[in-house]
Amino acid sequence: MSNMGAKTLLSHSLRIAWKDLMELFRNRLGLVLLIVMPLFMMVMVGFIYPSNGGGLSDMPVALVNEDAGFGNSVLPSQVFLMGLQQINDQTHMLVLSNASSMADVKDMVQRGELQGGIIIPSNFSSSIMNGEQGTLIIVTDQSNPQISATIQAALSAVFNEMGTMLAQQNVQMLSPTINATNSLAVVKPYNVQTEGVVLGTPSYFDFIAPGIMAMTVMMSVMTGLPVAISQEKEIGTMDGMMVAPINRLSIILGKTLGQTARGLIQGVIILALAVGLFGVTIQGSILLVFGLLLLGVFAFVGLGIVITSFTKDQETAQMLMMTLMFPMMFLSGVFFPIQQMPWYMQSISQVLPLTYASQALRKVMVLGAGIPAISTELIVLIVFGVVMIAIAVPVFRRAMTR
Amino acid sequence: MENESIIEVQNLTKTFGKFTAVDNISFTVKKGEVFGLLGPNGAGKSTTLRMLSTLARPTKGTATIGGYDIVKHDTEVRKLIGIVSEKMIMYNRLTAKENLWFFGSLFNIPKDVLTKRVDELLELVQLTKWKNAQVGTFSTGMRQRMNVVRALLNMPRVLFLDEPTLGLDPQSSVEIREFIKKLNRENGTTVVITTHMMVDADLLCDRIAIVDQGKIVALDTSANLKKIISGADTKILNLNIANLTSELIETIRKLHCTDSVTQENSTTLKILVHGDEAFDSVIDAIRKKNGKISSMENLQPTLEDVFLHITGHQVRDSADQKIQNEKHGPFAQQQRRIR
Ligand SMILES: Nc1ncnc2c1ncn2[C@@H]1O[C@H](COP(=O)(O)OP(=O)(O)OP(=O)(O)O)[C@@H](O)[C@H]1O
Ligand SMILES: [Mg+2]
């Protein structure tokens, strides 16, 4: 009997879900928005935030070489210029051009043609050859503080390289038996090498794609559900379902299935966009990714039903959706790592289930984690989902026959 | 058998906060009857219907349909009833057929039976031609016919209709009325219909409950209700006065025999009077004020008159009152300003 009951409950739910999806697919504009929304989200957050390496590149910078030279030996200014060229070829931070004087450079910076300049003064080589410090002058666009930092970083890398090369030469001169590798070890005994868990450098898209997926899918049940139900209440079609001799739970279950399908469709679109357009790679199992999305839905269903029970009309539902969505978006580490937030904000994010969902999804997608590595997140999501559903079912039953 | 009741309502009450929408009403509806709830806007008709069709929970009181309690055995009740509610129960983006299919599939009707029934119902209201068109493209009349047959998917023994002719042109109204009559005659379906239109009630209903401010103020057949007026020795006069003035109206209103005066247009008055000398008094009063009576008619009472006689106000009056009383609702403020 209870088996029969469960079967009819499910069959009614599927009918309702089918009906919802039919309506969705007949709504052309709605379908377009379904695709455009995640695309916008990816494009906006993906391109606004600087990716790794500071983000700035191809800044127009002028070189002014006023060096008067020193005898006819190889000039330090030439060594510097070669080094700079070499490093820039690798990083493409700067676009180098030549200018005749510092005044010229300042002029061009003001007109916005340049973002900075490097001036080698006339006494540069002679100072170094005489055992004094060589000084370089950097002209920067003060309206953009990041530029001066970037130019300085480029320069210090060049000097570092030059210094090492010089020291290596000196060591080899002192003891000719030493080879190049060993001489390097004498000069720079310590070296740091960063080694990620997976190959390659993850981009910012790799970071946000799992979060946005988790958020979209979960929002569809948490806020899409109240909107979908209050809409039917408002236009009156809910009565048509309510007068049918069906279990009230099949209405909410059907709606949930419909919204879940909708959320998953969006999730897949985001994933496809992320992989196809933004070069995101999935390190872990794609099945686990979908499993996690479904678990996220489960975790949020109860909350969605509770909100549904308390919202009377669509307007309230929509407003509530905005109110909940923004803090969730920013506090759950979807866009920034939560470790960057102050501690009190971090403790809020610790109680938001979206934090765990996006964290787990990120571990799987970026780090290729398996189930054992995300067991904490799984447990939190399951417990949260079960507790919320236990609260939601009686609340919903009471709310439906007011 | 004839008098077997199918709906029994006892002290049914519904309050919204402090406001009592349905106030302690009791009545029974006999099997195979067409029962009307007649009353002005805000009388509590829809609320009563919603409680009977298990869509709203009564604050107090009970009701049974086919012996099943509307609260305790709501699922059983739902199997017996169909409801045509004030709002259209249709999804605009689904076709006529899909809509009926969807709602029918919630009733555990076997697939082949349902398919046949959907086709039959569409044929019944001449919508077969449009069965694959989205309901959103339908005219009001077509939509209302859809709305009515939707309620018939489970072949209900009791059909509730909430203002089924609202917003329809006279032609479509007649069609819907004929359809309901036919359903009642041929299938023996018990019908409970709410309306604020006297014609609907007069033409359709075996018995009518007149509802005002949440209470049933009278309940009988249309003919018997009208006898309330004749029995009370009340007559209805339709007076045509060429030089009608407000002063004249006031004079008539103040007469001893006058129950009420309604101005129909610039020259016509409808007067409810009582007593043997009523006619003479009215005519004398008008003559004295130099009123020129161009015609005078003794009208047969209508349900409107019955309502006026019983409640002391017109159906239209209390419709206005509702707007004033309504402190809730998004339009309350606006309506008050418009007035
Ligand atoms: N959900 C509700 N919350 C608060 N008040 C309500 C609610 N539903 C109805 N009412 C009030 O109860 C009263 C009766 O409403 P109801 O809809 O039953 O009237 P009605 O007789 O059907 O009128 P109409 O002819 O306008 O349909 C109205 O004053 C209405 O404002
Ligand atoms: Mg109504």
mmCIF file with all atom_site columns, N, CA and C in Angstrom, chain B residues 197-251:
data_model
loop_
_atom_site.group_PDB
_atom_site.id
_atom_site.type_symbol
_atom_site.label_atom_id
_atom_site.label_alt_id
_atom_site.label_comp_id
_atom_site.label_asym_id
_atom_site.label_entity_id
_atom_site.label_seq_id
_atom_site.pdbx_PDB_ins_code
_atom_site.Cartn_x
_atom_site.Cartn_y
_atom_site.Cartn_z
_atom_site.occupancy
_atom_site.B_iso_or_equiv
_atom_site.pdbx_formal_charge
_atom_site.auth_seq_id
_atom_site.auth_comp_id
_atom_site.auth_asym_id
_atom_site.auth_atom_id
_atom_site.pdbx_PDB_model_num
ATOM 1   N N  . MET B 1 197 ? -25.467 37.877 -10.680 1.00 0.00 ? 197 MET B N  1
ATOM 2   C CA . MET B 1 197 ? -26.369 38.243 -11.762 1.00 0.00 ? 197 MET B CA 1
ATOM 3   C C  . MET B 1 197 ? -27.700 37.543 -11.545 1.00 0.00 ? 197 MET B C  1
ATOM 4   N N  . MET B 1 198 ? -28.741 38.353 -11.478 1.00 0.00 ? 198 MET B N  1
ATOM 5   C CA . MET B 1 198 ? -30.066 37.825 -11.177 1.00 0.00 ? 198 MET B CA 1
ATOM 6   C C  . MET B 1 198 ? -30.542 36.857 -12.250 1.00 0.00 ? 198 MET B C  1
ATOM 7   N N  . VAL B 1 199 ? -30.228 37.174 -13.524 1.00 0.00 ? 199 VAL B N  1
ATOM 8   C CA . VAL B 1 199 ? -30.670 36.278 -14.608 1.00 0.00 ? 199 VAL B CA 1
ATOM 9   C C  . VAL B 1 199 ? -30.128 34.880 -14.415 1.00 0.00 ? 199 VAL B C  1
ATOM 10  N N  . ASP B 1 200 ? -28.839 34.797 -14.126 1.00 0.00 ? 200 ASP B N  1
ATOM 11  C CA . ASP B 1 200 ? -28.218 33.489 -13.911 1.00 0.00 ? 200 ASP B CA 1
ATOM 12  C C  . ASP B 1 200 ? -29.018 32.701 -12.897 1.00 0.00 ? 200 ASP B C  1
ATOM 13  N N  . ALA B 1 201 ? -29.251 33.342 -11.769 1.00 0.00 ? 201 ALA B N  1
ATOM 14  C CA . ALA B 1 201 ? -29.924 32.662 -10.674 1.00 0.00 ? 201 ALA B CA 1
ATOM 15  C C  . ALA B 1 201 ? -31.342 32.278 -11.082 1.00 0.00 ? 201 ALA B C  1
ATOM 16  N N  . ASP B 1 202 ? -32.022 33.230 -11.698 1.00 0.00 ? 202 ASP B N  1
ATOM 17  C CA . ASP B 1 202 ? -33.408 33.010 -12.076 1.00 0.00 ? 202 ASP B CA 1
ATOM 18  C C  . ASP B 1 202 ? -33.551 31.872 -13.078 1.00 0.00 ? 202 ASP B C  1
ATOM 19  N N  . LEU B 1 203 ? -32.691 31.863 -14.077 1.00 0.00 ? 203 LEU B N  1
ATOM 20  C CA . LEU B 1 203 ? -32.842 30.914 -15.170 1.00 0.00 ? 203 LEU B CA 1
ATOM 21  C C  . LEU B 1 203 ? -32.312 29.529 -14.842 1.00 0.00 ? 203 LEU B C  1
ATOM 22  N N  . LEU B 1 204 ? -31.339 29.474 -13.926 1.00 0.00 ? 204 LEU B N  1
ATOM 23  C CA . LEU B 1 204 ? -30.649 28.198 -13.727 1.00 0.00 ? 204 LEU B CA 1
ATOM 24  C C  . LEU B 1 204 ? -31.073 27.452 -12.471 1.00 0.00 ? 204 LEU B C  1
ATOM 25  N N  . CYS B 1 205 ? -31.283 28.190 -11.407 1.00 0.00 ? 205 CYS B N  1
ATOM 26  C CA . CYS B 1 205 ? -31.268 27.534 -10.099 1.00 0.00 ? 205 CYS B CA 1
ATOM 27  C C  . CYS B 1 205 ? -32.626 27.000 -9.660  1.00 0.00 ? 205 CYS B C  1
ATOM 28  N N  . ASP B 1 206 ? -32.572 25.804 -9.092  1.00 0.00 ? 206 ASP B N  1
ATOM 29  C CA . ASP B 1 206 ? -33.779 25.262 -8.473  1.00 0.00 ? 206 ASP B CA 1
ATOM 30  C C  . ASP B 1 206 ? -34.050 26.009 -7.179  1.00 0.00 ? 206 ASP B C  1
ATOM 31  N N  . ARG B 1 207 ? -33.000 26.215 -6.429  1.00 0.00 ? 207 ARG B N  1
ATOM 32  C CA . ARG B 1 207 ? -33.148 26.978 -5.190  1.00 0.00 ? 207 ARG B CA 1
ATOM 33  C C  . ARG B 1 207 ? -32.021 27.999 -5.110  1.00 0.00 ? 207 ARG B C  1
ATOM 34  N N  . ILE B 1 208 ? -32.314 29.094 -4.448  1.00 0.00 ? 208 ILE B N  1
ATOM 35  C CA . ILE B 1 208 ? -31.342 30.180 -4.361  1.00 0.00 ? 208 ILE B CA 1
ATOM 36  C C  . ILE B 1 208 ? -31.147 30.582 -2.912  1.00 0.00 ? 208 ILE B C  1
ATOM 37  N N  . ALA B 1 209 ? -29.887 30.704 -2.521  1.00 0.00 ? 209 ALA B N  1
ATOM 38  C CA . ALA B 1 209 ? -29.597 31.270 -1.204  1.00 0.00 ? 209 ALA B CA 1
ATOM 39  C C  . ALA B 1 209 ? -29.108 32.684 -1.449  1.00 0.00 ? 209 ALA B C  1
ATOM 40  N N  . ILE B 1 210 ? -29.790 33.651 -0.843  1.00 0.00 ? 210 ILE B N  1
ATOM 41  C CA . ILE B 1 210 ? -29.332 35.028 -0.998  1.00 0.00 ? 210 ILE B CA 1
ATOM 42  C C  . ILE B 1 210 ? -28.350 35.321 0.123   1.00 0.00 ? 210 ILE B C  1
ATOM 43  N N  . VAL B 1 211 ? -27.146 35.707 -0.273  1.00 0.00 ? 211 VAL B N  1
ATOM 44  C CA . VAL B 1 211 ? -26.066 35.910 0.692   1.00 0.00 ? 211 VAL B CA 1
ATOM 45  C C  . VAL B 1 211 ? -25.742 37.393 0.773   1.00 0.00 ? 211 VAL B C  1
ATOM 46  N N  . ASP B 1 212 ? -25.605 37.872 1.986   1.00 0.00 ? 212 ASP B N  1
ATOM 47  C CA . ASP B 1 212 ? -25.208 39.264 2.168   1.00 0.00 ? 212 ASP B CA 1
ATOM 48  C C  . ASP B 1 212 ? -24.312 39.370 3.393   1.00 0.00 ? 212 ASP B C  1
ATOM 49  N N  . GLN B 1 213 ? -23.186 39.959 3.220   1.00 0.00 ? 213 GLN B N  1
ATOM 50  C CA . GLN B 1 213 ? -22.221 40.154 4.300   1.00 0.00 ? 213 GLN B CA 1
ATOM 51  C C  . GLN B 1 213 ? -21.966 38.873 5.094   1.00 0.00 ? 213 GLN B C  1
ATOM 52  N N  . GLY B 1 214 ? -21.756 37.799 4.339   1.00 0.00 ? 214 GLY B N  1
ATOM 53  C CA . GLY B 1 214 ? -21.359 36.548 4.968   1.00 0.00 ? 214 GLY B CA 1
ATOM 54  C C  . GLY B 1 214 ? -22.500 35.714 5.519   1.00 0.00 ? 214 GLY B C  1
ATOM 55  N N  . LYS B 1 215 ? -23.719 36.216 5.432   1.00 0.00 ? 215 LYS B N  1
ATOM 56  C CA . LYS B 1 215 ? -24.855 35.471 5.995   1.00 0.00 ? 215 LYS B CA 1
ATOM 57  C C  . LYS B 1 215 ? -25.840 35.108 4.884   1.00 0.00 ? 215 LYS B C  1
ATOM 58  N N  . ILE B 1 216 ? -26.539 33.977 5.103   1.00 0.00 ? 216 ILE B N  1
ATOM 59  C CA . ILE B 1 216 ? -27.635 33.654 4.194   1.00 0.00 ? 216 ILE B CA 1
ATOM 60  C C  . ILE B 1 216 ? -28.871 34.356 4.727   1.00 0.00 ? 216 ILE B C  1
ATOM 61  N N  . VAL B 1 217 ? -29.418 35.288 3.943   1.00 0.00 ? 217 VAL B N  1
ATOM 62  C CA . VAL B 1 217 ? -30.562 36.054 4.438   1.00 0.00 ? 217 VAL B CA 1
ATOM 63  C C  . VAL B 1 217 ? -31.886 35.482 3.936   1.00 0.00 ? 217 VAL B C  1
ATOM 64  N N  . ALA B 1 218 ? -31.845 34.646 2.919   1.00 0.00 ? 218 ALA B N  1
ATOM 65  C CA . ALA B 1 218 ? -33.060 33.986 2.449   1.00 0.00 ? 218 ALA B CA 1
ATOM 66  C C  . ALA B 1 218 ? -32.657 32.788 1.628   1.00 0.00 ? 218 ALA B C  1
ATOM 67  N N  . LEU B 1 219 ? -33.499 31.730 1.651   1.00 0.00 ? 219 LEU B N  1
ATOM 68  C CA . LEU B 1 219 ? -33.168 30.545 0.873   1.00 0.00 ? 219 LEU B CA 1
ATOM 69  C C  . LEU B 1 219 ? -34.461 29.891 0.423   1.00 0.00 ? 219 LEU B C  1
ATOM 70  N N  . ASP B 1 220 ? -34.680 29.877 -0.874  1.00 0.00 ? 220 ASP B N  1
ATOM 71  C CA . ASP B 1 220 ? -35.884 29.218 -1.381  1.00 0.00 ? 220 ASP B CA 1
ATOM 72  C C  . ASP B 1 220 ? -35.805 29.144 -2.907  1.00 0.00 ? 220 ASP B C  1
ATOM 73  N N  . THR B 1 221 ? -36.891 28.649 -3.519  1.00 0.00 ? 221 THR B N  1
ATOM 74  C CA . THR B 1 221 ? -36.945 28.678 -4.979  1.00 0.00 ? 221 THR B CA 1
ATOM 75  C C  . THR B 1 221 ? -37.148 30.119 -5.406  1.00 0.00 ? 221 THR B C  1
ATOM 76  N N  . SER B 1 222 ? -36.852 30.370 -6.653  1.00 0.00 ? 222 SER B N  1
ATOM 77  C CA . SER B 1 222 ? -36.986 31.719 -7.163  1.00 0.00 ? 222 SER B CA 1
ATOM 78  C C  . SER B 1 222 ? -38.421 32.212 -6.996  1.00 0.00 ? 222 SER B C  1
ATOM 79  N N  . ALA B 1 223 ? -39.378 31.337 -7.330  1.00 0.00 ? 223 ALA B N  1
ATOM 80  C CA . ALA B 1 223 ? -40.788 31.729 -7.245  1.00 0.00 ? 223 ALA B CA 1
ATOM 81  C C  . ALA B 1 223 ? -41.183 32.068 -5.808  1.00 0.00 ? 223 ALA B C  1
ATOM 82  N N  . ASN B 1 224 ? -40.728 31.217 -4.885  1.00 0.00 ? 224 ASN B N  1
ATOM 83  C CA . ASN B 1 224 ? -41.076 31.461 -3.480  1.00 0.00 ? 224 ASN B CA 1
ATOM 84  C C  . ASN B 1 224 ? -40.418 32.723 -2.933  1.00 0.00 ? 224 ASN B C  1
ATOM 85  N N  . LEU B 1 225 ? -39.198 32.953 -3.375  1.00 0.00 ? 225 LEU B N  1
ATOM 86  C CA . LEU B 1 225 ? -38.513 34.163 -2.914  1.00 0.00 ? 225 LEU B CA 1
ATOM 87  C C  . LEU B 1 225 ? -39.292 35.399 -3.347  1.00 0.00 ? 225 LEU B C  1
ATOM 88  N N  . LYS B 1 226 ? -39.784 35.339 -4.564  1.00 0.00 ? 226 LYS B N  1
ATOM 89  C CA . LYS B 1 226 ? -40.538 36.485 -5.074  1.00 0.00 ? 226 LYS B CA 1
ATOM 90  C C  . LYS B 1 226 ? -41.850 36.654 -4.331  1.00 0.00 ? 226 LYS B C  1
ATOM 91  N N  . LYS B 1 227 ? -42.368 35.526 -3.821  1.00 0.00 ? 227 LYS B N  1
ATOM 92  C CA . LYS B 1 227 ? -43.623 35.603 -3.054  1.00 0.00 ? 227 LYS B CA 1
ATOM 93  C C  . LYS B 1 227 ? -43.415 36.345 -1.742  1.00 0.00 ? 227 LYS B C  1
ATOM 94  N N  . ILE B 1 228 ? -42.169 36.393 -1.272  1.00 0.00 ? 228 ILE B N  1
ATOM 95  C CA . ILE B 1 228 ? -41.896 37.152 -0.046  1.00 0.00 ? 228 ILE B CA 1
ATOM 96  C C  . ILE B 1 228 ? -42.416 38.572 -0.235  1.00 0.00 ? 228 ILE B C  1
ATOM 97  N N  . ILE B 1 229 ? -42.216 39.071 -1.441  1.00 0.00 ? 229 ILE B N  1
ATOM 98  C CA . ILE B 1 229 ? -42.636 40.439 -1.704  1.00 0.00 ? 229 ILE B CA 1
ATOM 99  C C  . ILE B 1 229 ? -44.157 40.542 -1.787  1.00 0.00 ? 229 ILE B C  1
ATOM 100 N N  . SER B 1 230 ? -44.774 39.675 -2.589  1.00 0.00 ? 230 SER B N  1
ATOM 101 C CA . SER B 1 230 ? -46.236 39.759 -2.698  1.00 0.00 ? 230 SER B CA 1
ATOM 102 C C  . SER B 1 230 ? -46.895 39.439 -1.360  1.00 0.00 ? 230 SER B C  1
ATOM 103 N N  . GLY B 1 231 ? -46.333 38.475 -0.659  1.00 0.00 ? 231 GLY B N  1
ATOM 104 C CA . GLY B 1 231 ? -46.878 38.104 0.643   1.00 0.00 ? 231 GLY B CA 1
ATOM 105 C C  . GLY B 1 231 ? -46.812 39.253 1.629   1.00 0.00 ? 231 GLY B C  1
ATOM 106 N N  . ALA B 1 232 ? -45.781 40.048 1.497   1.00 0.00 ? 232 ALA B N  1
ATOM 107 C CA . ALA B 1 232 ? -45.609 41.164 2.411   1.00 0.00 ? 232 ALA B CA 1
ATOM 108 C C  . ALA B 1 232 ? -46.422 42.358 1.952   1.00 0.00 ? 232 ALA B C  1
ATOM 109 N N  . ASP B 1 233 ? -47.320 42.107 0.921   1.00 0.00 ? 233 ASP B N  1
ATOM 110 C CA . ASP B 1 233 ? -48.194 43.169 0.446   1.00 0.00 ? 233 ASP B CA 1
ATOM 111 C C  . ASP B 1 233 ? -47.385 44.317 -0.146  1.00 0.00 ? 233 ASP B C  1
ATOM 112 N N  . THR B 1 234 ? -46.256 43.955 -0.735  1.00 0.00 ? 234 THR B N  1
ATOM 113 C CA . THR B 1 234 ? -45.401 44.978 -1.328  1.00 0.00 ? 234 THR B CA 1
ATOM 114 C C  . THR B 1 234 ? -45.603 44.998 -2.837  1.00 0.00 ? 234 THR B C  1
ATOM 115 N N  . LYS B 1 235 ? -45.673 46.191 -3.390  1.00 0.00 ? 235 LYS B N  1
ATOM 116 C CA . LYS B 1 235 ? -45.828 46.302 -4.834  1.00 0.00 ? 235 LYS B CA 1
ATOM 117 C C  . LYS B 1 235 ? -44.662 47.085 -5.424  1.00 0.00 ? 235 LYS B C  1
ATOM 118 N N  . ILE B 1 236 ? -44.390 46.781 -6.639  1.00 0.00 ? 236 ILE B N  1
ATOM 119 C CA . ILE B 1 236 ? -43.298 47.476 -7.312  1.00 0.00 ? 236 ILE B CA 1
ATOM 120 C C  . ILE B 1 236 ? -43.878 48.347 -8.414  1.00 0.00 ? 236 ILE B C  1
ATOM 121 N N  . LEU B 1 237 ? -43.617 49.606 -8.337  1.00 0.00 ? 237 LEU B N  1
ATOM 122 C CA . LEU B 1 237 ? -44.146 50.544 -9.320  1.00 0.00 ? 237 LEU B CA 1
ATOM 123 C C  . LEU B 1 237 ? -43.028 51.081 -10.185 1.00 0.00 ? 237 LEU B C  1
ATOM 124 N N  . ASN B 1 238 ? -43.294 51.099 -11.487 1.00 0.00 ? 238 ASN B N  1
ATOM 125 C CA . ASN B 1 238 ? -42.354 51.740 -12.387 1.00 0.00 ? 238 ASN B CA 1
ATOM 126 C C  . ASN B 1 238 ? -43.024 53.016 -12.886 1.00 0.00 ? 238 ASN B C  1
ATOM 127 N N  . LEU B 1 239 ? -42.499 54.156 -12.477 1.00 0.00 ? 239 LEU B N  1
ATOM 128 C CA . LEU B 1 239 ? -43.130 55.438 -12.781 1.00 0.00 ? 239 LEU B CA 1
ATOM 129 C C  . LEU B 1 239 ? -42.301 56.212 -13.776 1.00 0.00 ? 239 LEU B C  1
ATOM 130 N N  . ASN B 1 240 ? -43.003 56.748 -14.778 1.00 0.00 ? 240 ASN B N  1
ATOM 131 C CA . ASN B 1 240 ? -42.301 57.604 -15.721 1.00 0.00 ? 240 ASN B CA 1
ATOM 132 C C  . ASN B 1 240 ? -42.808 59.029 -15.530 1.00 0.00 ? 240 ASN B C  1
ATOM 133 N N  . ILE B 1 241 ? -41.969 59.917 -15.057 1.00 0.00 ? 241 ILE B N  1
ATOM 134 C CA . ILE B 1 241 ? -42.374 61.292 -14.784 1.00 0.00 ? 241 ILE B CA 1
ATOM 135 C C  . ILE B 1 241 ? -41.552 62.222 -15.656 1.00 0.00 ? 241 ILE B C  1
ATOM 136 N N  . ALA B 1 242 ? -42.233 62.952 -16.529 1.00 0.00 ? 242 ALA B N  1
ATOM 137 C CA . ALA B 1 242 ? -41.533 63.772 -17.516 1.00 0.00 ? 242 ALA B CA 1
ATOM 138 C C  . ALA B 1 242 ? -40.681 64.852 -16.851 1.00 0.00 ? 242 ALA B C  1
ATOM 139 N N  . ASN B 1 243 ? -41.232 65.490 -15.791 1.00 0.00 ? 243 ASN B N  1
ATOM 140 C CA . ASN B 1 243 ? -40.484 66.576 -15.145 1.00 0.00 ? 243 ASN B CA 1
ATOM 141 C C  . ASN B 1 243 ? -39.987 66.139 -13.762 1.00 0.00 ? 243 ASN B C  1
ATOM 142 N N  . LEU B 1 244 ? -39.230 65.090 -13.778 1.00 0.00 ? 244 LEU B N  1
ATOM 143 C CA . LEU B 1 244 ? -38.737 64.526 -12.514 1.00 0.00 ? 244 LEU B CA 1
ATOM 144 C C  . LEU B 1 244 ? -37.685 65.440 -11.881 1.00 0.00 ? 244 LEU B C  1
ATOM 145 N N  . THR B 1 245 ? -37.866 65.741 -10.569 1.00 0.00 ? 245 THR B N  1
ATOM 146 C CA . THR B 1 245 ? -36.883 66.547 -9.859  1.00 0.00 ? 245 THR B CA 1
ATOM 147 C C  . THR B 1 245 ? -36.447 65.789 -8.606  1.00 0.00 ? 245 THR B C  1
ATOM 148 N N  . SER B 1 246 ? -35.330 66.193 -8.075  1.00 0.00 ? 246 SER B N  1
ATOM 149 C CA . SER B 1 246 ? -34.846 65.515 -6.871  1.00 0.00 ? 246 SER B CA 1
ATOM 150 C C  . SER B 1 246 ? -35.772 65.820 -5.685  1.00 0.00 ? 246 SER B C  1
ATOM 151 N N  . GLU B 1 247 ? -36.381 66.961 -5.757  1.00 0.00 ? 247 GLU B N  1
ATOM 152 C CA . GLU B 1 247 ? -37.331 67.334 -4.698  1.00 0.00 ? 247 GLU B CA 1
ATOM 153 C C  . GLU B 1 247 ? -38.505 66.352 -4.694  1.00 0.00 ? 247 GLU B C  1
ATOM 154 N N  . LEU B 1 248 ? -38.943 66.030 -5.913  1.00 0.00 ? 248 LEU B N  1
ATOM 155 C CA . LEU B 1 248 ? -40.064 65.102 -6.067  1.00 0.00 ? 248 LEU B CA 1
ATOM 156 C C  . LEU B 1 248 ? -39.697 63.719 -5.524  1.00 0.00 ? 248 LEU B C  1
ATOM 157 N N  . ILE B 1 249 ? -38.499 63.294 -5.845  1.00 0.00 ? 249 ILE B N  1
ATOM 158 C CA . ILE B 1 249 ? -38.028 61.988 -5.356  1.00 0.00 ? 249 ILE B CA 1
ATOM 159 C C  . ILE B 1 249 ? -38.041 61.967 -3.830  1.00 0.00 ? 249 ILE B C  1
ATOM 160 N N  . GLU B 1 250 ? -37.577 63.069 -3.279  1.00 0.00 ? 250 GLU B N  1
ATOM 161 C CA . GLU B 1 250 ? -37.497 63.170 -1.813  1.00 0.00 ? 250 GLU B CA 1
ATOM 162 C C  . GLU B 1 250 ? -38.892 63.077 -1.194  1.00 0.00 ? 250 GLU B C  1
ATOM 163 N N  . THR B 1 251 ? -39.848 63.737 -1.834  1.00 0.00 ? 251 THR B N  1
ATOM 164 C CA . THR B 1 251 ? -41.229 63.708 -1.348  1.00 0.00 ? 251 THR B CA 1
ATOM 165 C C  . THR B 1 251 ? -41.764 62.273 -1.319  1.00 0.00 ? 251 THR B C  1
#
